[in-house]
mmCIF file of C-alpha atoms in Angstrom:
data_model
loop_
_atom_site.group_PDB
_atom_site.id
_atom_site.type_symbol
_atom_site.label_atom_id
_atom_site.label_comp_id
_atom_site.label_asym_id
_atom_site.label_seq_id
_atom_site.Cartn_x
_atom_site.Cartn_y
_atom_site.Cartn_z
ATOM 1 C CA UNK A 29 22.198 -138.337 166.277
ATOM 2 C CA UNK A 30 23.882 -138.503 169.867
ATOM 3 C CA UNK A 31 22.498 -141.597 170.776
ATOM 4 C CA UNK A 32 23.591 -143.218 167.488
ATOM 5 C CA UNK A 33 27.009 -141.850 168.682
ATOM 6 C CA UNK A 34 26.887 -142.640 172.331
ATOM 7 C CA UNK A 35 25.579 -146.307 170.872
ATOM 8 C CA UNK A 36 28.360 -146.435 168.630
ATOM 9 C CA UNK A 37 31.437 -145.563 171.178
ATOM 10 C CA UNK A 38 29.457 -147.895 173.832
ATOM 11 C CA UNK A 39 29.989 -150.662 171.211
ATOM 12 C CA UNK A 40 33.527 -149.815 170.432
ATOM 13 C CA UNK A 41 34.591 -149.390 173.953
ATOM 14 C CA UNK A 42 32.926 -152.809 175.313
ATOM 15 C CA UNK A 43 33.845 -154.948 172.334
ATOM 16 C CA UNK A 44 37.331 -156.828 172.991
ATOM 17 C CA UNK A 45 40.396 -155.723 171.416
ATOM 18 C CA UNK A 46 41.259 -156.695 167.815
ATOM 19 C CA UNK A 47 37.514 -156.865 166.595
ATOM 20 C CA UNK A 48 37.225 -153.806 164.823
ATOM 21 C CA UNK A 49 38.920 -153.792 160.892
ATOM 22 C CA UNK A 50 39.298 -150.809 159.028
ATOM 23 C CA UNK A 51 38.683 -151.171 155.217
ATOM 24 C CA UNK A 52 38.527 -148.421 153.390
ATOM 25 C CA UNK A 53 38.098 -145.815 155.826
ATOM 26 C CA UNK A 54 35.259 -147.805 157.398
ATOM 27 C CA UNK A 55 34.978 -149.601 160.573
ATOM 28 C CA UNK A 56 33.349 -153.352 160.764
ATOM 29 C CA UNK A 57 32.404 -153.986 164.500
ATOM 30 C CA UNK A 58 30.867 -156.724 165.579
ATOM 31 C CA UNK A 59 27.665 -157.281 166.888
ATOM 32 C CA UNK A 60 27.966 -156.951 170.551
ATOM 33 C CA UNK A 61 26.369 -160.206 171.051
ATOM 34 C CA UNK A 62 28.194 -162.260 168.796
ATOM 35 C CA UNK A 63 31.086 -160.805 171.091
ATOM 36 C CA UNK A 64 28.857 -162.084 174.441
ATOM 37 C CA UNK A 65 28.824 -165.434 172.478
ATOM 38 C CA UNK A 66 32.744 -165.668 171.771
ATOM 39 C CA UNK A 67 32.932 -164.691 176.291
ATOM 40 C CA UNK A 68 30.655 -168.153 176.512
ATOM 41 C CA UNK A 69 27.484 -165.955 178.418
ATOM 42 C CA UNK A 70 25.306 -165.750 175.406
ATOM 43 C CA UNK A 71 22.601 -168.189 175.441
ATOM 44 C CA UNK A 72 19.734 -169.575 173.571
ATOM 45 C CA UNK A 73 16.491 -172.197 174.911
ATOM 46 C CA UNK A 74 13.356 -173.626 173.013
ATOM 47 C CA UNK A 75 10.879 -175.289 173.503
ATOM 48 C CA UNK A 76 7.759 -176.511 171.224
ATOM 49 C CA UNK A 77 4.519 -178.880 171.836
ATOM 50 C CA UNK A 78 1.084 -180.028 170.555
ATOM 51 C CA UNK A 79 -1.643 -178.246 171.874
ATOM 52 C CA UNK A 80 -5.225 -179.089 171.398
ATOM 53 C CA UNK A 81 -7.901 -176.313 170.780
ATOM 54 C CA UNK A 82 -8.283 -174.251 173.568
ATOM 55 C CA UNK A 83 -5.277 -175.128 175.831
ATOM 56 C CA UNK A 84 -2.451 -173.912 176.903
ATOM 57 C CA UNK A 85 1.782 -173.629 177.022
ATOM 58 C CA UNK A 86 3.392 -171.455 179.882
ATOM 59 C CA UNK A 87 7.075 -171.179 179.569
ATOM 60 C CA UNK A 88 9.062 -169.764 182.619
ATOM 61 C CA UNK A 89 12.314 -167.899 182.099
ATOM 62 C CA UNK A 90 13.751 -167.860 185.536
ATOM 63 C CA UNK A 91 16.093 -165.305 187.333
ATOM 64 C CA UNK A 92 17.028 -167.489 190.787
ATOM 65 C CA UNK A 93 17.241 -165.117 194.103
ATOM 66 C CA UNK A 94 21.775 -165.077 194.506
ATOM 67 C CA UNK A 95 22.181 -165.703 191.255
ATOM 68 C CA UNK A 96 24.812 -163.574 190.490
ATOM 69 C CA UNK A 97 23.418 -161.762 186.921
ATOM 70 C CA UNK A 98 21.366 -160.066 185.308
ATOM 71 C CA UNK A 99 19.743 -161.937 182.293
ATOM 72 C CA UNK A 100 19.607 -159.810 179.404
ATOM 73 C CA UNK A 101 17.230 -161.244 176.896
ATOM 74 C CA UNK A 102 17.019 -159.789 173.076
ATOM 75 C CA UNK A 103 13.989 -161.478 172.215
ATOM 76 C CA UNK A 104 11.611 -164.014 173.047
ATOM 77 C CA UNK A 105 9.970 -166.048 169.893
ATOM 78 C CA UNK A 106 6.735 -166.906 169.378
ATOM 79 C CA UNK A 107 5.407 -169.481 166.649
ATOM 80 C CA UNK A 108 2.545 -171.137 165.938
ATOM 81 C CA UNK A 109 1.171 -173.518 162.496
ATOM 82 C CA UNK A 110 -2.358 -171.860 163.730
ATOM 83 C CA UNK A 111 -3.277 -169.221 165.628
ATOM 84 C CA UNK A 112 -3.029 -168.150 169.120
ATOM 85 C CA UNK A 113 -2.929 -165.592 171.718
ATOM 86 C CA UNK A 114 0.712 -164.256 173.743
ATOM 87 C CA UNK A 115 0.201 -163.166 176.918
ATOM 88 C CA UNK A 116 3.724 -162.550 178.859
ATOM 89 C CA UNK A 117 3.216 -162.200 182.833
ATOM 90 C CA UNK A 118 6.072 -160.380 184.751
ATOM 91 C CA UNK A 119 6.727 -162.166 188.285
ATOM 92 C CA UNK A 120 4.327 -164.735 188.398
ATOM 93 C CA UNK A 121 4.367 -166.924 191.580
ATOM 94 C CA UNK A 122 5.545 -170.825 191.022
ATOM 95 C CA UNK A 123 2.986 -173.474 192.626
ATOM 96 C CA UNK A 124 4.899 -176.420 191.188
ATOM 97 C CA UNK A 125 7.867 -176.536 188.798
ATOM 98 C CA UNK A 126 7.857 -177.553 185.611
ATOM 99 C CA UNK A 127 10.043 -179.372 183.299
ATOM 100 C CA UNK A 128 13.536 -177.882 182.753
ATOM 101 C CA UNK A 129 14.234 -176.389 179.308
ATOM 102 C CA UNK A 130 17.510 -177.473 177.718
ATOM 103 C CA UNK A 131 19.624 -174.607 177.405
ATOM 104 C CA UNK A 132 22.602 -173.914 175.925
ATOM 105 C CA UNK A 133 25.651 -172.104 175.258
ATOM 106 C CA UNK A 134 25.659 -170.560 171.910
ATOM 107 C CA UNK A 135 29.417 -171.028 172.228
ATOM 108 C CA UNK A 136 30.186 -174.989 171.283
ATOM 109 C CA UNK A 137 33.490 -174.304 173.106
ATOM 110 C CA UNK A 138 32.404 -173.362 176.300
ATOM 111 C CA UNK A 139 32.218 -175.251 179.368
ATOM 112 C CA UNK A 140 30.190 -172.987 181.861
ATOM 113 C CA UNK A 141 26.469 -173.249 182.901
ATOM 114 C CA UNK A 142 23.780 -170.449 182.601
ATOM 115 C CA UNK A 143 22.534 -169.154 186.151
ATOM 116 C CA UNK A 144 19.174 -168.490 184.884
ATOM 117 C CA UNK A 145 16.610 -171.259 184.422
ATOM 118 C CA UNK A 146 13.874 -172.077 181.846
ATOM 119 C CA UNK A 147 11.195 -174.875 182.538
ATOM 120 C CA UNK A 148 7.730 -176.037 180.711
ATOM 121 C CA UNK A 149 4.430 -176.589 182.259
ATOM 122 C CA UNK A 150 4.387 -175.849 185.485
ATOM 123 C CA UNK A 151 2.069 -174.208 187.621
ATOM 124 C CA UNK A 152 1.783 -170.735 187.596
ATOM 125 C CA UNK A 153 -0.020 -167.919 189.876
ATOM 126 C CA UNK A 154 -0.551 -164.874 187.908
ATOM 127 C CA UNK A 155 -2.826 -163.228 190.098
ATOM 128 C CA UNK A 156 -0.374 -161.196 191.626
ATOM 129 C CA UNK A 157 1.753 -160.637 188.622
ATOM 130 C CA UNK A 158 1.673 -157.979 186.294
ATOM 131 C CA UNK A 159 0.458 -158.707 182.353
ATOM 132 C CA UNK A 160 3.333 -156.690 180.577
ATOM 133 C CA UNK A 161 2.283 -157.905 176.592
ATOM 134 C CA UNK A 162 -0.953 -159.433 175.130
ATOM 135 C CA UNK A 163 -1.070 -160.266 171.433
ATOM 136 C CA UNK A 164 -1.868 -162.515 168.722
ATOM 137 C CA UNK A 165 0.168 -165.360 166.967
ATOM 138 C CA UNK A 166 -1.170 -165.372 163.217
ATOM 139 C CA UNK A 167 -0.315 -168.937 162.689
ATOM 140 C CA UNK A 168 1.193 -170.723 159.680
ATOM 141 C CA UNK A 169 5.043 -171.226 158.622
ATOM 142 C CA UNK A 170 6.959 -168.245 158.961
ATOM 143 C CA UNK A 171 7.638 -167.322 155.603
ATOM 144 C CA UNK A 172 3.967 -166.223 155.322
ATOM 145 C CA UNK A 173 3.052 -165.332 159.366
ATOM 146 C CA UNK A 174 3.294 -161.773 160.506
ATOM 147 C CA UNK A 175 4.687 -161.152 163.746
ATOM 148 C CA UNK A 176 6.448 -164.035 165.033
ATOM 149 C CA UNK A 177 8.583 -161.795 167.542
ATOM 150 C CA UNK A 178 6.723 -161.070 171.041
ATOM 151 C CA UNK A 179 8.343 -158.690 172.919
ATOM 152 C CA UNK A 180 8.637 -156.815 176.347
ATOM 153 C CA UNK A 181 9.660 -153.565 174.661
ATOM 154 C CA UNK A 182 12.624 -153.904 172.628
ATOM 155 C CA UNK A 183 14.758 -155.691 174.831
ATOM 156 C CA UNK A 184 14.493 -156.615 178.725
ATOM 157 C CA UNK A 185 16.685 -156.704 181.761
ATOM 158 C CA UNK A 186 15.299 -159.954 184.279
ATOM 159 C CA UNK A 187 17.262 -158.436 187.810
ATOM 160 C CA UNK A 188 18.169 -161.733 190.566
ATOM 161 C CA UNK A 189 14.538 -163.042 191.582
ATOM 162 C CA UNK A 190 11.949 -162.016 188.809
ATOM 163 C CA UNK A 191 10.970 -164.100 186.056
ATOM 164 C CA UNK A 192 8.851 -163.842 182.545
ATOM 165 C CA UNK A 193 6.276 -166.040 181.934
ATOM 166 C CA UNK A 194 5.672 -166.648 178.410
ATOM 167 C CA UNK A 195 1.803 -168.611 177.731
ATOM 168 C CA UNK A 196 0.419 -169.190 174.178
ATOM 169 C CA UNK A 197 -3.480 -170.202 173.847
ATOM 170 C CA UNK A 198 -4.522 -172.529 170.948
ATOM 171 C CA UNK A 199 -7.581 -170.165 169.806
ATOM 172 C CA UNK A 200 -7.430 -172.331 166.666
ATOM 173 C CA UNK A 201 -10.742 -174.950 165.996
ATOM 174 C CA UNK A 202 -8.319 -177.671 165.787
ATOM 175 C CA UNK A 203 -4.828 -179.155 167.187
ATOM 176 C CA UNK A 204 -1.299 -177.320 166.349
ATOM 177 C CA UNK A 205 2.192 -177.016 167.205
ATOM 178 C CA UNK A 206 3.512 -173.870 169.137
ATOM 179 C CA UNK A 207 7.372 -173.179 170.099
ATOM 180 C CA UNK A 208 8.766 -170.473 172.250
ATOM 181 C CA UNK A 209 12.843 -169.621 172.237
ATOM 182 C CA UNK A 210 14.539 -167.495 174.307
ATOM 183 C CA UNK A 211 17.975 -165.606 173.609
ATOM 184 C CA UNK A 212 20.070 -163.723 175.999
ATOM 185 C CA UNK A 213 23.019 -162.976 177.846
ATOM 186 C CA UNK A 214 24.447 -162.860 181.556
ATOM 187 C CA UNK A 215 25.940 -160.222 183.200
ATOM 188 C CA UNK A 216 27.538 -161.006 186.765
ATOM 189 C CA UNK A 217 26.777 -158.470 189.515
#
């Protein structure tokens, strides 16, 4: 029961004045993100291919060394029309860059630029990294898949310089389509 309390006067103290409404004896606060959305550093990137039996989709979500912030992300998405295997890798080395992700600002209003990066099919060492999450994708639309959500434990701080690399396998017999999204917030140092 603390923690529910400390959680609750966390929320209360960090939201911005004016969001909380009392009706009948009750308090309505807003989801702290929705309030990291309204300050323009909430974000949201996706990103979905083909991929032929057997191959693969790496997707980098990238802290830069100086960037200024943390990244916290809430969840990473996995989904698949057939099967596949997750396998998230925590600081991977980059061989070669891939294509940048479009990100964006889940603010319409704002006019600022995420410091974090996210990019498609590079090249990827994992040898030296650490594999943090290995499961299954179940495949098929999402009203009738189990477990779209892959996570890092519920939530995950990416510190300046460390990154997540996200890879789905096709483990299907046949060609599919696999996306990966990203949502999070920045907090400057």
């Amino acid at each position: 029961m603390a923690r529910i309390n400390t959680i609750g006067r966390y929320l209360e103290e960090n939201l911005r004045a004016g969001t909380d409404e009392y009706i009948a004896g009750r308090s309505l606060i807003q989801p702290l993100f929705l309030n990291y959305i309204d300050m323009s550093i909430g974000y949201s990137a996706s990103y979905r291919t083909d991929l032929s039996s057997g191959s693969s989709l790496d997707v980098l979500f990238n802290n830069p060394e100086d960037s200024g912030v943390e990244a916290y992300i809430i969840t990473v998405e996995c989904g698949g029309l057939a099967q596949g295997l997750i396998d998230i890798f925590e600081d991977v080395t980059i061989v070669s860059n891939g294509s940048p992700v479009y990100i964006r600002s889940l603010n319409f209003a704002a006019d600022n630029s995420p410091n974090c990066v996210v990019e498609a099919n590079g090249t990827y060492d994992t040898s030296g990294a650490r594999k943090v999450h290995e499961t299954v994708l179940p495949g098929g639309v999402k009203i009738m898949a189990v477990g779209s959500i892959a996570e890092v434990g519920e939530s995950v701080i990416i510190p300046e310089g460390r990154n997540l690399l996200i890879r789905i396998t096709n483990n299907s017999n046949s060609s599919s389509t696999y996306s990966i999204r990203f949502l999070w917030w920045e907090k400057q140092l």
